[in-house]
Short mmCIF file of C-alpha atoms in Angstrom, two decimals:
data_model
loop_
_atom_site.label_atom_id
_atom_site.label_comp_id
_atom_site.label_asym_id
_atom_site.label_seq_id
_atom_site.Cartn_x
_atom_site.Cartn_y
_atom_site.Cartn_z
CA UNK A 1 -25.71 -3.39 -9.14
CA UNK A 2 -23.38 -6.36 -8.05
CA UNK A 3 -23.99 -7.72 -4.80
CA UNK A 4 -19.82 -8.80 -4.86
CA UNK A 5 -17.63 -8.00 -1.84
CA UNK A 6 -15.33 -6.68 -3.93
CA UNK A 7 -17.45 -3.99 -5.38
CA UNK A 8 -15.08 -0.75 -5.90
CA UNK A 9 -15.70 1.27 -3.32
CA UNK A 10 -17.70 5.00 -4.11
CA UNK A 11 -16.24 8.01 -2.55
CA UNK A 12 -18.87 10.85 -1.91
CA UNK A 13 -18.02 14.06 -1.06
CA UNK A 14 -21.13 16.08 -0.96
CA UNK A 15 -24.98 15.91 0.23
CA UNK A 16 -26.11 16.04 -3.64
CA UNK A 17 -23.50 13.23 -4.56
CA UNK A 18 -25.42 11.47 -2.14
CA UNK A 19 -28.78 11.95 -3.00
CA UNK A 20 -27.79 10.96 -6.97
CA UNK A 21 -25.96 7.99 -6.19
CA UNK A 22 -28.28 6.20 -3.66
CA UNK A 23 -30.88 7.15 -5.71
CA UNK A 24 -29.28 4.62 -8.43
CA UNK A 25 -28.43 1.53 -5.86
CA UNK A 26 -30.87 -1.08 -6.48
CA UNK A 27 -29.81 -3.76 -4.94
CA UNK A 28 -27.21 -4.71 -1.65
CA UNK A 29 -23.14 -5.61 -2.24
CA UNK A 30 -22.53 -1.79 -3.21
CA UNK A 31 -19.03 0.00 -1.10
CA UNK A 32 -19.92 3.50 -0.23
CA UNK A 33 -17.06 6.02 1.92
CA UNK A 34 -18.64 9.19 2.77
CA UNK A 35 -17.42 12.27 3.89
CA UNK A 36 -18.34 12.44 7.21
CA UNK A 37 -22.00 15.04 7.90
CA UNK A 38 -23.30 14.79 4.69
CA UNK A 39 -25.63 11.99 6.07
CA UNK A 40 -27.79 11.20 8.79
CA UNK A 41 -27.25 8.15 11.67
CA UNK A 42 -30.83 7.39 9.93
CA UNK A 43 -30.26 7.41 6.60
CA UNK A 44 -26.67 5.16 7.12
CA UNK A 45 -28.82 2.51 9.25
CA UNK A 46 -31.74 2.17 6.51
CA UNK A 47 -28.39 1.63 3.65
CA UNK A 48 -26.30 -1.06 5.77
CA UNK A 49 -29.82 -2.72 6.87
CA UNK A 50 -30.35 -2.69 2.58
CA UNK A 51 -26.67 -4.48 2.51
CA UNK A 52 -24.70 -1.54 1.93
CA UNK A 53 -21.07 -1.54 2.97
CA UNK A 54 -21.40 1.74 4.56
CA UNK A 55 -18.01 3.79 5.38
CA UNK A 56 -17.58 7.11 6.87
CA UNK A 57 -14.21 8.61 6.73
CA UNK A 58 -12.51 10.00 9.92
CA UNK A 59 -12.04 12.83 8.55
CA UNK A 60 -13.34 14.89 5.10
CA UNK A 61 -11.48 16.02 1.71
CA UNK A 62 -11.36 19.71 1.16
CA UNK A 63 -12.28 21.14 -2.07
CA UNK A 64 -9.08 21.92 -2.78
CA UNK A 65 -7.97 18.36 -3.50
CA UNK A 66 -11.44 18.01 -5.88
CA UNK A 67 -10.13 21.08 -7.42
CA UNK A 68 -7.03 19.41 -8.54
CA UNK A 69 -9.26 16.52 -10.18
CA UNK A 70 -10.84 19.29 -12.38
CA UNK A 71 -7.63 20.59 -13.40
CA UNK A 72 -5.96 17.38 -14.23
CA UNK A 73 -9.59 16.02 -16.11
CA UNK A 74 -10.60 18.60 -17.28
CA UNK A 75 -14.30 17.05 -15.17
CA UNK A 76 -14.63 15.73 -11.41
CA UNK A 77 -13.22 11.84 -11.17
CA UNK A 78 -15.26 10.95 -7.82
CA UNK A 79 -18.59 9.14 -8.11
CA UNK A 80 -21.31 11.81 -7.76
CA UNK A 81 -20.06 13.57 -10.88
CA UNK A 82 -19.21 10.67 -12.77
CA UNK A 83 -22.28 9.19 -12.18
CA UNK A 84 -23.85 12.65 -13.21
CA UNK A 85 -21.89 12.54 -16.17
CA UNK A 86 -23.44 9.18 -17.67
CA UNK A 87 -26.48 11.13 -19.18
CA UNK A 88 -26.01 11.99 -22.96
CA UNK A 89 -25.48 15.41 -22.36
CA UNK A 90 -21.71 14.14 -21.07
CA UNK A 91 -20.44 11.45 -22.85
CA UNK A 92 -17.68 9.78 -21.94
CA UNK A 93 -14.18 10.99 -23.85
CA UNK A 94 -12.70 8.06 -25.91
CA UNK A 95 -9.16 6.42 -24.98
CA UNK A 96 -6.61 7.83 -26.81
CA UNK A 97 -2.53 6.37 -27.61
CA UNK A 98 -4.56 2.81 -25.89
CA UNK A 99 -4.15 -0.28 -28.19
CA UNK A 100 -7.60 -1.82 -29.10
CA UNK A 101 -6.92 -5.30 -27.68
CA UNK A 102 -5.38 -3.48 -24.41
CA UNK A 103 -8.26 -1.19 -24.23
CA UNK A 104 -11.09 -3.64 -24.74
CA UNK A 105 -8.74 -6.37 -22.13
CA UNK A 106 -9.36 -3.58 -19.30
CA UNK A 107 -12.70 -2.27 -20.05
CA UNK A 108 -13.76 -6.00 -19.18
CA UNK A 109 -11.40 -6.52 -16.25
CA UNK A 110 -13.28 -3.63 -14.76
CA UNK A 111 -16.84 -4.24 -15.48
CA UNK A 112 -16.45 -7.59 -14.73
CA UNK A 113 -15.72 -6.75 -10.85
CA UNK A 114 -18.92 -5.01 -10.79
CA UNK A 115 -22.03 -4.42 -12.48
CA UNK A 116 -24.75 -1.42 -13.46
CA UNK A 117 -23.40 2.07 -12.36
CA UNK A 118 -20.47 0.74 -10.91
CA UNK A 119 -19.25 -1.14 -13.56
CA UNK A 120 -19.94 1.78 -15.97
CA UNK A 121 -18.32 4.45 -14.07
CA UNK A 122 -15.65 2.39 -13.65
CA UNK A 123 -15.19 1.75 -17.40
CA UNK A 124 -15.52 6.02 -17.81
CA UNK A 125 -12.96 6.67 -14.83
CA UNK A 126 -10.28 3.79 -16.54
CA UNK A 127 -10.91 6.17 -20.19
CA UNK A 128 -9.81 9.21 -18.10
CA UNK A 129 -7.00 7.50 -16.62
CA UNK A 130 -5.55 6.15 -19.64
CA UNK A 131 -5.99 9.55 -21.87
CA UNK A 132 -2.81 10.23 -19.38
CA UNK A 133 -0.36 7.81 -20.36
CA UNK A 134 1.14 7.67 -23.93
CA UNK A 135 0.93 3.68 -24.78
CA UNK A 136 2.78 0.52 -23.63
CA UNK A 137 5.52 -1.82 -24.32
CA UNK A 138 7.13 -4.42 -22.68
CA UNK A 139 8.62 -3.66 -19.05
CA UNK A 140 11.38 -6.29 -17.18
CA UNK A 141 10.91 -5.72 -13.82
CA UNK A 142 13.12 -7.35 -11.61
CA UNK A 143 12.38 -7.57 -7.49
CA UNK A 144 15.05 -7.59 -4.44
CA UNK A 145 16.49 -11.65 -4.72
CA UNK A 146 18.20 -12.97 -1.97
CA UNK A 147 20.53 -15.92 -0.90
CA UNK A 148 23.79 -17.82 0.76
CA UNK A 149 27.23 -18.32 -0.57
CA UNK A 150 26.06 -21.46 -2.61
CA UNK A 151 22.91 -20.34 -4.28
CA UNK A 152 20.37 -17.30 -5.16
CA UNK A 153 16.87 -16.79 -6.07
CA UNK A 154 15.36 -14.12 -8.33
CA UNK A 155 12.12 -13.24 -8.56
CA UNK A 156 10.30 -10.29 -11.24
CA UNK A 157 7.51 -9.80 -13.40
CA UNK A 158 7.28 -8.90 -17.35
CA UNK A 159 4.46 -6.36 -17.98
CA UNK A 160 3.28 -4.90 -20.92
CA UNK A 161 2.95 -1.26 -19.59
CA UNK A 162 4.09 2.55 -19.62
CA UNK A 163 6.94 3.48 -17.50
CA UNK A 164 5.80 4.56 -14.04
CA UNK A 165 6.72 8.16 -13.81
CA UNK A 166 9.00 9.31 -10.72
CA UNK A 167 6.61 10.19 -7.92
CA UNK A 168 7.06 13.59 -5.76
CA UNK A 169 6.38 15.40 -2.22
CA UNK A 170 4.25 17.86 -4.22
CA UNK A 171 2.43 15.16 -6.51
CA UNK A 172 -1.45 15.68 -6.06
CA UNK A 173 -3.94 13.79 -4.46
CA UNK A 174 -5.09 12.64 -7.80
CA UNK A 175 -1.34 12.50 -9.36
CA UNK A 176 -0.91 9.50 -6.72
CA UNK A 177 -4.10 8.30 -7.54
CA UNK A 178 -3.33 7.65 -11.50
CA UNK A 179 0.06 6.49 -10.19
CA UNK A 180 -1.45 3.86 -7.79
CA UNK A 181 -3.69 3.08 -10.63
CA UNK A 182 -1.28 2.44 -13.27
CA UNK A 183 0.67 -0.23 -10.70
CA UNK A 184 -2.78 -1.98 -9.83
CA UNK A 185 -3.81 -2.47 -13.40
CA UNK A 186 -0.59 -3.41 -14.83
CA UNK A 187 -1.35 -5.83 -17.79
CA UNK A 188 0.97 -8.84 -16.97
CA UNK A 189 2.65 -10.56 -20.00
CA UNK A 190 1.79 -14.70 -19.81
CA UNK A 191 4.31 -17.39 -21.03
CA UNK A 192 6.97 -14.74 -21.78
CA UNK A 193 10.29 -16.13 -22.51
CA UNK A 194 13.20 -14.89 -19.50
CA UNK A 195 17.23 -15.61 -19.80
CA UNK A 196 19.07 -14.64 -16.79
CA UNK A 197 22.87 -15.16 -16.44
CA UNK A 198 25.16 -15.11 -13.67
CA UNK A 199 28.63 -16.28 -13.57
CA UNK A 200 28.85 -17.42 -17.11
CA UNK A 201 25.60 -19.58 -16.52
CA UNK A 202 22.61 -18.95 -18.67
CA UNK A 203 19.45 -20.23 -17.33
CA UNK A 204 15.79 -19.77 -18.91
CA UNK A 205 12.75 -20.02 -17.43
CA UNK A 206 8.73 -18.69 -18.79
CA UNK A 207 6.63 -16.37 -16.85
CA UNK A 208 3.28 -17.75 -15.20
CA UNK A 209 -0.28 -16.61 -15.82
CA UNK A 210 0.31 -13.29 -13.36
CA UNK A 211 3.36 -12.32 -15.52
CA UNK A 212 5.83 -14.13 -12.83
CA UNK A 213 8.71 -15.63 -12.87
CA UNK A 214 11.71 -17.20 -10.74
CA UNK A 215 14.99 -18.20 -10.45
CA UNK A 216 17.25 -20.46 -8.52
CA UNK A 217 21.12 -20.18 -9.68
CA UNK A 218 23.76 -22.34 -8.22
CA UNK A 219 27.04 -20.48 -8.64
CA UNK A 220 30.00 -21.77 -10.02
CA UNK A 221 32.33 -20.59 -7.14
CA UNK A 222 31.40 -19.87 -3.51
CA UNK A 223 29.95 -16.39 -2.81
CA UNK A 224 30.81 -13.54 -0.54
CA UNK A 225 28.81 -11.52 1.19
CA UNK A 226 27.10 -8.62 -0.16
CA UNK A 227 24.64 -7.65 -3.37
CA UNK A 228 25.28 -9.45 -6.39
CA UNK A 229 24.08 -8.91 -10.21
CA UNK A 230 22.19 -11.72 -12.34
CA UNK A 231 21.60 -10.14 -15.91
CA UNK A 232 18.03 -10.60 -16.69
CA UNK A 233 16.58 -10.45 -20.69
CA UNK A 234 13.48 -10.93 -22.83
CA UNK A 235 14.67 -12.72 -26.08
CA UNK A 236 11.28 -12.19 -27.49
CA UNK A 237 11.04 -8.66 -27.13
CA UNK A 238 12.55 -5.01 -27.95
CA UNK A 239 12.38 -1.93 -27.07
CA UNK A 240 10.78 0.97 -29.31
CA UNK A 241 14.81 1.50 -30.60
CA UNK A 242 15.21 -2.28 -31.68
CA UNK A 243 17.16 -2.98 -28.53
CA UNK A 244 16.96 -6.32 -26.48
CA UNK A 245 14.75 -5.71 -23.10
CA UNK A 246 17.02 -6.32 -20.50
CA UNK A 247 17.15 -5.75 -16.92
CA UNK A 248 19.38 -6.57 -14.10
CA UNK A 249 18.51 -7.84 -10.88
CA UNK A 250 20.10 -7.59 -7.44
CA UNK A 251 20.42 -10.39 -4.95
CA UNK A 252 21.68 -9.68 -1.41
CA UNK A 253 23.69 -12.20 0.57
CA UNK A 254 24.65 -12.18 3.96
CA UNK A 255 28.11 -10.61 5.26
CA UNK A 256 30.37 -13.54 7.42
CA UNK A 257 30.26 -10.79 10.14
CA UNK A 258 25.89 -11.72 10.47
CA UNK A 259 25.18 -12.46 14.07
CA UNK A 260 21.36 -12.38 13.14
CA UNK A 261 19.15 -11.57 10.60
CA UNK A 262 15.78 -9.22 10.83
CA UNK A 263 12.20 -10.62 9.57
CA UNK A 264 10.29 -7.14 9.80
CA UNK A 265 6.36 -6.49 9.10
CA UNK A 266 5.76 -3.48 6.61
CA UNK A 267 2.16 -2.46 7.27
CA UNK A 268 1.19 -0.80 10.62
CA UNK A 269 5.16 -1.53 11.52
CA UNK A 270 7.31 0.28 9.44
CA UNK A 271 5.07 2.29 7.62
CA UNK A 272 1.59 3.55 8.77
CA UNK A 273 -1.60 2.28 6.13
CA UNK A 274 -3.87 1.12 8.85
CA UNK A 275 -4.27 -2.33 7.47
CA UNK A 276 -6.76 -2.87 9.23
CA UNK A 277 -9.55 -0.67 8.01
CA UNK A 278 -8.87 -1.93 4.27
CA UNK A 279 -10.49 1.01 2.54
CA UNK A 280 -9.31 3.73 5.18
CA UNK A 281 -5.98 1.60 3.88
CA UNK A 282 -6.51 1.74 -0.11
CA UNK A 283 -7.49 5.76 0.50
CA UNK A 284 -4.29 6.73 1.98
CA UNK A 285 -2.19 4.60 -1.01
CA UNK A 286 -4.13 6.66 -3.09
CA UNK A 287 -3.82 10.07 -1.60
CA UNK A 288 0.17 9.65 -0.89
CA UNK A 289 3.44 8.70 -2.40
CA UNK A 290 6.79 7.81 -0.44
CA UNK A 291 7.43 11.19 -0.01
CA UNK A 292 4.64 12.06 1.90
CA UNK A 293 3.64 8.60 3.70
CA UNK A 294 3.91 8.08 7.53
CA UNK A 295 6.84 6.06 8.71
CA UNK A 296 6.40 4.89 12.63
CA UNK A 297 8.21 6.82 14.57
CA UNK A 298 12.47 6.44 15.18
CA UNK A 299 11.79 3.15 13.59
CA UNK A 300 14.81 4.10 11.12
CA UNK A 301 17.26 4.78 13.64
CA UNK A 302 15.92 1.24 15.33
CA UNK A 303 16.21 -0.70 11.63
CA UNK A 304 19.88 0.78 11.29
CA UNK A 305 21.22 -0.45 14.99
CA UNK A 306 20.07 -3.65 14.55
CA UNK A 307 21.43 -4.22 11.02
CA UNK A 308 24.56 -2.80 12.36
CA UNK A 309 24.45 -4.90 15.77
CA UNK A 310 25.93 -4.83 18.55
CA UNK A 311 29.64 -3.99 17.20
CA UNK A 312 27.84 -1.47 14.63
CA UNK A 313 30.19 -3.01 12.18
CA UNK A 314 27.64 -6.72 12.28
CA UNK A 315 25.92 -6.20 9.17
CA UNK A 316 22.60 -8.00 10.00
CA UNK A 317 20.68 -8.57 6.63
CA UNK A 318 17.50 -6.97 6.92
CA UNK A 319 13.97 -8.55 5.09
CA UNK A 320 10.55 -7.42 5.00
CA UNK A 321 7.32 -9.51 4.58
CA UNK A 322 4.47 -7.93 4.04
CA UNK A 323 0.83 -8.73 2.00
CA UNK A 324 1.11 -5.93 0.18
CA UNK A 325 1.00 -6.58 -3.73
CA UNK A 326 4.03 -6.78 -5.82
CA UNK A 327 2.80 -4.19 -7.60
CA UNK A 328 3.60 -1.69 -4.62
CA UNK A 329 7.59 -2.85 -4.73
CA UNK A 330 8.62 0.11 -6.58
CA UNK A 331 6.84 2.66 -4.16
CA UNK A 332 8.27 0.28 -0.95
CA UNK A 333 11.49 0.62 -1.93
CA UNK A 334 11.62 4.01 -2.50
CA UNK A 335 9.84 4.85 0.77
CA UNK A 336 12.80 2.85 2.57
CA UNK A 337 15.42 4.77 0.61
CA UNK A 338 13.93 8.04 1.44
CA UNK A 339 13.57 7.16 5.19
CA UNK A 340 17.13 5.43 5.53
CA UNK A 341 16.25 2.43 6.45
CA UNK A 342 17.81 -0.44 5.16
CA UNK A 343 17.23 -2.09 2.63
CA UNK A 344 16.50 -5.75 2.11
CA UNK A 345 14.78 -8.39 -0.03
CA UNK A 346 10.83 -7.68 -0.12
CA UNK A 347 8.95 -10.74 0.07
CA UNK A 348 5.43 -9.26 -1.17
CA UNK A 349 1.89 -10.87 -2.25
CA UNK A 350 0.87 -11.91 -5.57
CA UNK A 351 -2.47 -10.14 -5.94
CA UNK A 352 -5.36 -8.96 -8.23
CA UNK A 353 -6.05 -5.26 -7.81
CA UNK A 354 -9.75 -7.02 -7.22
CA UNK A 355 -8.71 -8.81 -4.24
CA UNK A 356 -7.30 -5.77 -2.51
CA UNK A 357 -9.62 -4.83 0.01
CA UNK A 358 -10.02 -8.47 1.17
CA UNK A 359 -6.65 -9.92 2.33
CA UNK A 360 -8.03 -13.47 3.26
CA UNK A 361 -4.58 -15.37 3.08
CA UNK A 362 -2.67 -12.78 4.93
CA UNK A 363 -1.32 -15.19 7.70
CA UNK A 364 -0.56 -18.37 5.18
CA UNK A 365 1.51 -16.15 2.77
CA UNK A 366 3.64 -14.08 4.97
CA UNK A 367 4.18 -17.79 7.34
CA UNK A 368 5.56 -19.49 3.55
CA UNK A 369 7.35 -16.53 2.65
CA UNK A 370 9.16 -16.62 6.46
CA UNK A 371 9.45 -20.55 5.90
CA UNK A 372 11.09 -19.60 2.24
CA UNK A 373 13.69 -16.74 4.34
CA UNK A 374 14.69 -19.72 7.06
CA UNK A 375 15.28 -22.32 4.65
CA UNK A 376 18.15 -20.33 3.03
CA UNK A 377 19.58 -19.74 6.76
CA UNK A 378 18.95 -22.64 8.46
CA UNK A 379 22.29 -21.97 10.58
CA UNK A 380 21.14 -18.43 11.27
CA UNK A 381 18.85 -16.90 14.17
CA UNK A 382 16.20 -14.37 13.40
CA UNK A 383 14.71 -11.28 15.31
CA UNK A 384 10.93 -10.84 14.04
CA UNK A 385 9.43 -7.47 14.14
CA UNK A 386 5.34 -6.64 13.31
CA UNK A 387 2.04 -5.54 15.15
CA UNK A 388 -0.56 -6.90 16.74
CA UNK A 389 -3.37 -5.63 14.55
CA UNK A 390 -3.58 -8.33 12.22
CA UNK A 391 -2.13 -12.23 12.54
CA UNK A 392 1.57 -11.23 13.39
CA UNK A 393 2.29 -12.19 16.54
CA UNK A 394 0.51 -15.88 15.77
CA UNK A 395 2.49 -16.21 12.36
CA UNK A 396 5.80 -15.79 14.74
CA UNK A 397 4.54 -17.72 17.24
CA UNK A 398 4.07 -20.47 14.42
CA UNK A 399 7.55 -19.86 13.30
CA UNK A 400 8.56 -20.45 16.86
CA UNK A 401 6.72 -23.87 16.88
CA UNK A 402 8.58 -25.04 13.64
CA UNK A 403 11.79 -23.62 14.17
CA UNK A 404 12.10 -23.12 17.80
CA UNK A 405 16.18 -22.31 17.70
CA UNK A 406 15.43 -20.17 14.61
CA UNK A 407 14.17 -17.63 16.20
CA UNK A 408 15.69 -15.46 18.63
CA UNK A 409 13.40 -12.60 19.46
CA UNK A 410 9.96 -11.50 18.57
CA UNK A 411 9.25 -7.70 18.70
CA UNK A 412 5.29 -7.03 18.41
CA UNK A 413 4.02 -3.02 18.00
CA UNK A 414 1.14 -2.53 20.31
CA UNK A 415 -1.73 -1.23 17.90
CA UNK A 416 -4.59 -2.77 19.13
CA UNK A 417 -5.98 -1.87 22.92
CA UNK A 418 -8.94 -4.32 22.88
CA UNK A 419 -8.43 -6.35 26.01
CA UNK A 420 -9.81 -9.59 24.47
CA UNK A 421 -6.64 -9.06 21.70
CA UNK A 422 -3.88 -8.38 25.32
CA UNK A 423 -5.08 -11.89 26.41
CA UNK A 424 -4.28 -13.37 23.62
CA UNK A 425 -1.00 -11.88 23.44
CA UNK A 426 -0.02 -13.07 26.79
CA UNK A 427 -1.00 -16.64 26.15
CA UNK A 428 1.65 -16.00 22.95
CA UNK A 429 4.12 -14.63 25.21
CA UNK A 430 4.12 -16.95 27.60
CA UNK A 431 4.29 -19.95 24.93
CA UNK A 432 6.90 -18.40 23.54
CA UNK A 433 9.13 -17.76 26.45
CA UNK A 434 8.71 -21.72 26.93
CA UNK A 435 10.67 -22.15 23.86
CA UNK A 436 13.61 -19.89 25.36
CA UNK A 437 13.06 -16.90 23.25
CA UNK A 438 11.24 -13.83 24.07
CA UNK A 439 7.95 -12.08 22.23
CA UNK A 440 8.31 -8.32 23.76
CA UNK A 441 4.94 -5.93 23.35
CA UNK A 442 6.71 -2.77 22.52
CA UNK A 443 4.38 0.36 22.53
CA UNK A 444 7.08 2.24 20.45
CA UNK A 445 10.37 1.73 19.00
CA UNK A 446 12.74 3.53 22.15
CA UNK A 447 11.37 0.85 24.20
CA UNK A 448 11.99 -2.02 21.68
CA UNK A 449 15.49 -0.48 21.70
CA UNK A 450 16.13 -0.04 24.87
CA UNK A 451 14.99 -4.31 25.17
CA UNK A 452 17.54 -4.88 22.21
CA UNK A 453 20.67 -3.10 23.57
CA UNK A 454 19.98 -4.59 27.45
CA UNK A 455 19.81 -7.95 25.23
CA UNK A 456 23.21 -7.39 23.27
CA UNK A 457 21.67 -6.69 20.16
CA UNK A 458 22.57 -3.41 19.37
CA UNK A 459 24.87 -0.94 20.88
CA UNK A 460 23.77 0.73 23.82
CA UNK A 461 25.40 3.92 21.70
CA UNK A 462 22.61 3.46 19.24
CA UNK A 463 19.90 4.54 22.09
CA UNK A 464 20.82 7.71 21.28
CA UNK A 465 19.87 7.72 17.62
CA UNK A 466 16.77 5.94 18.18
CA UNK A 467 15.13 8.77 20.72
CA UNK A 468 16.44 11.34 18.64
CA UNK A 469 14.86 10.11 15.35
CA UNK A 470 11.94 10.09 17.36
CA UNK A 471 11.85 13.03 18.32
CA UNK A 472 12.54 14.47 15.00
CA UNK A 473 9.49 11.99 13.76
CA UNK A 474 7.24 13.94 16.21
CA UNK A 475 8.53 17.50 14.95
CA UNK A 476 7.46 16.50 11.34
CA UNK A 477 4.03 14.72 12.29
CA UNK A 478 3.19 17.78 14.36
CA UNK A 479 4.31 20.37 11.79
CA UNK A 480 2.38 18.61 9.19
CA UNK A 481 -0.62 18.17 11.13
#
């Protein structure tokens, strides 16, 4: 058993899952989430004093959801059956359509992370997995770019991958499982040659080790306002017809009418993942798609009157900085669509699906990415919206300190009550006010309104909106729950 931090984590469901599983944990490191009762305060003492990383969920999974593993399987997924079905009277069901050099890549990707049972039920749970795609080829994927009337920057990733299938409100647990799978594991494509052109230029770059790669285009002619199109291909590369792999990317640049632009926070601000219980965190991904995740509520009625400002005509350019993975872009995007909020350059994390559960760069990435947004607007002041579970309000703060006429007003989501984190806070605030602008602790987004509009950020018309999407938030929340 590896003794790594990054062990995956074991979800048990039942008393005898328990009893087979702990019975096979010889040594500390190993991840276990529990379905809350099937242990005693006892028995979860004596396995975190033995160095297990001992979770109990808030709440359990019916059987109806590890019904809809069987039926999708054709066996149980979770641990205490797939540990169960390691004995010889259950062996594991070949890949199938999954290239040998693919195949064998994976298998060590995952026992590498982790070791003894872990590592092999791992290796049988990736076999399932992949027995439901149909084989890969090479994927183009551009990301949101971004820029000013004198130059752009594209970002995207080459993969070597199945297409991601459209994702639905009535998508099983497990459907969004495989789906949040297939984006962690994506096999990136190294060294890949990339042509983009834009304006009659034709610029080449190669992709990095992750399967990255980048762009900065000077135009030919001034630009306007608005999204633009850089045509993106792979030289090297076809598709199953014969055809060129090609792509195009969009690149967003501010309207002339901009009177600000909007930094916002995705996790535990826009949408709900409670980022800061990491596996509480990966379990929801897993068990949801955009259809069915949480967005905070009358946030998008908030997002919408400040991008329309206060003549609702303003066109504020909206970004979002998060340390979520690139892989989740897709998913992000759609959930922003779906909620109509709008949309805006996502400046994301490059990230193993190994290094998931331990975000230990969160503040230094999302500060660069922020000092990556100003230096393209260094004319331009910036509202900056997250929470205070996490790093947040010090990143902004920080921002502040560099670029004290930068920014013009911090709005922070209240999400953590511990009094030792409000002190903090008001030293922030009050260091902040020094500079001239203002960090506001907002317990909800009517209130962070209500600040903007008295402020002359948005319409005072747009109050309206805000409380009523609210209030249709709560409807769904409470007809749901």
């Amino acid at each position: 058993m590896s003794t790594a931090s990054d062990d995956m984590p074991f979800l048990i469901l039942t008393r005898a899952g328990f009893d087979d599983l702990v019975a096979r944990i010889e040594q500390p490191g190993a991840v276990l989430m529990l379905n809350p009762g099937i242990a005693s305060d006892t028995e979860l003492a004596r396995l975190r004093e033995a160095g297990a990383n001992v979770h109990v969920l808030s709440s359990p999974i019916d059987s109806a959801q590890q019904a809809n593993l069987d039926a999708v399987l054709g066996r149980p997924a979770w641990v205490e059956h797939g540990a169960a079905a390691l004995g010889p009277s259950a062996p594991p069901a070949e890949p199938e359509r999954m290239p040998e050099e693919r195949s064998r890549a994976l298998h060590r990707r995952l026992a590498g992370a982790v070791g003894g049972v872990v590592g092999t039920f791992a290796t049988h749970a990736f076999r399932r997995l992949s027995r439901l795609g149909q084989g890969g080829q090479m994927m183009l994927l551009p990301y949101f770019g971004f820029g000013n009337t004198g130059k752009l920057w594209i970002k995207g990733r080459v993969l070597d991958e199945v297409d991601f299938r459209e994702q639905t409100q009535h998508d099983s647990s497990w459907h969004n499982l495989v789906a949040l799978y297939r984006r962690l594991e994506s096999d990136e494509v190294a060294g890949a040659r990339v042509v983009a052109r834009f304006q009659g230029q034709v610029l080449e770059t190669q992709t990095d080790r992750g399967g990255y790669f980048s762009f900065e285009i000077v135009p030919a002619a001034p630009l306007s306002g608005g999204w633009h199109e850089v045509e993106l291909e792979l030289p090297d590369s076809a598709t199953r017809d014969g055809q060129t792999v090609r792509a195009v990317a969009q690149a967003s640049v501010p309207a002339a009418t901009a009177r600000f632009g909007i930094i916002s926070d995705i996790d535990d601000t826009v949408l709900w993942t409670n980022v800061t219980n990491k596996l509480n965190m990966a379990l929801m991904l897993a068990r949801s798609n955009a259809h069915t995740r949480k967005p905070f509520k009358g946030v998008a009625a908030f997002y919408r009157a400040l991008s329309a400002g206060a003549s609702g005509q303003d066109e504020n350019p909206m970004f979002y900085v998060s340390s979520s993975p690139w892989h989740l872009f897709g998913p992000l995007v759609d959930f922003l669509r779906l909620q109509g909020i709008p949309l805006g350059p996502l400046m994301l994390r490059e990230l193993s699906p190994s290094q998931m559960l331990k975000l230990t760069s969160h503040g230094s990435h999302k500060l660069d990415k922020i000092e990556q947004i100003l230096g393209y607007y260094p004319d331009m002041q910036f509202v900056l919206i997250g929470d205070s579970g996490e790093q947040d309000p010090e990143i902004y703060t920080e921002v502040v300190r560099r670029h004290p006429k930068a920014v013009r007003m911090i709005y922070i989501r209240n999400v953590n009550p511990d009094p030792a984190r409000i002190d903090a806070l008001d030293r922030l605030i009050a260091e902040v006010s020094a500079t001239g602008a203002q960090l506001i602790l907002a317990p909800d987004s009517v209130f962070a309104a209500s600040h903007a509009a008295a402020e002359g950020l948005i319409h005072v018309d747009r109050l309206a909106d805000v409380r009523s999407d609210k209030r249709e938030d709560d409807k769904l929340i409470t007809t749901k729950a």
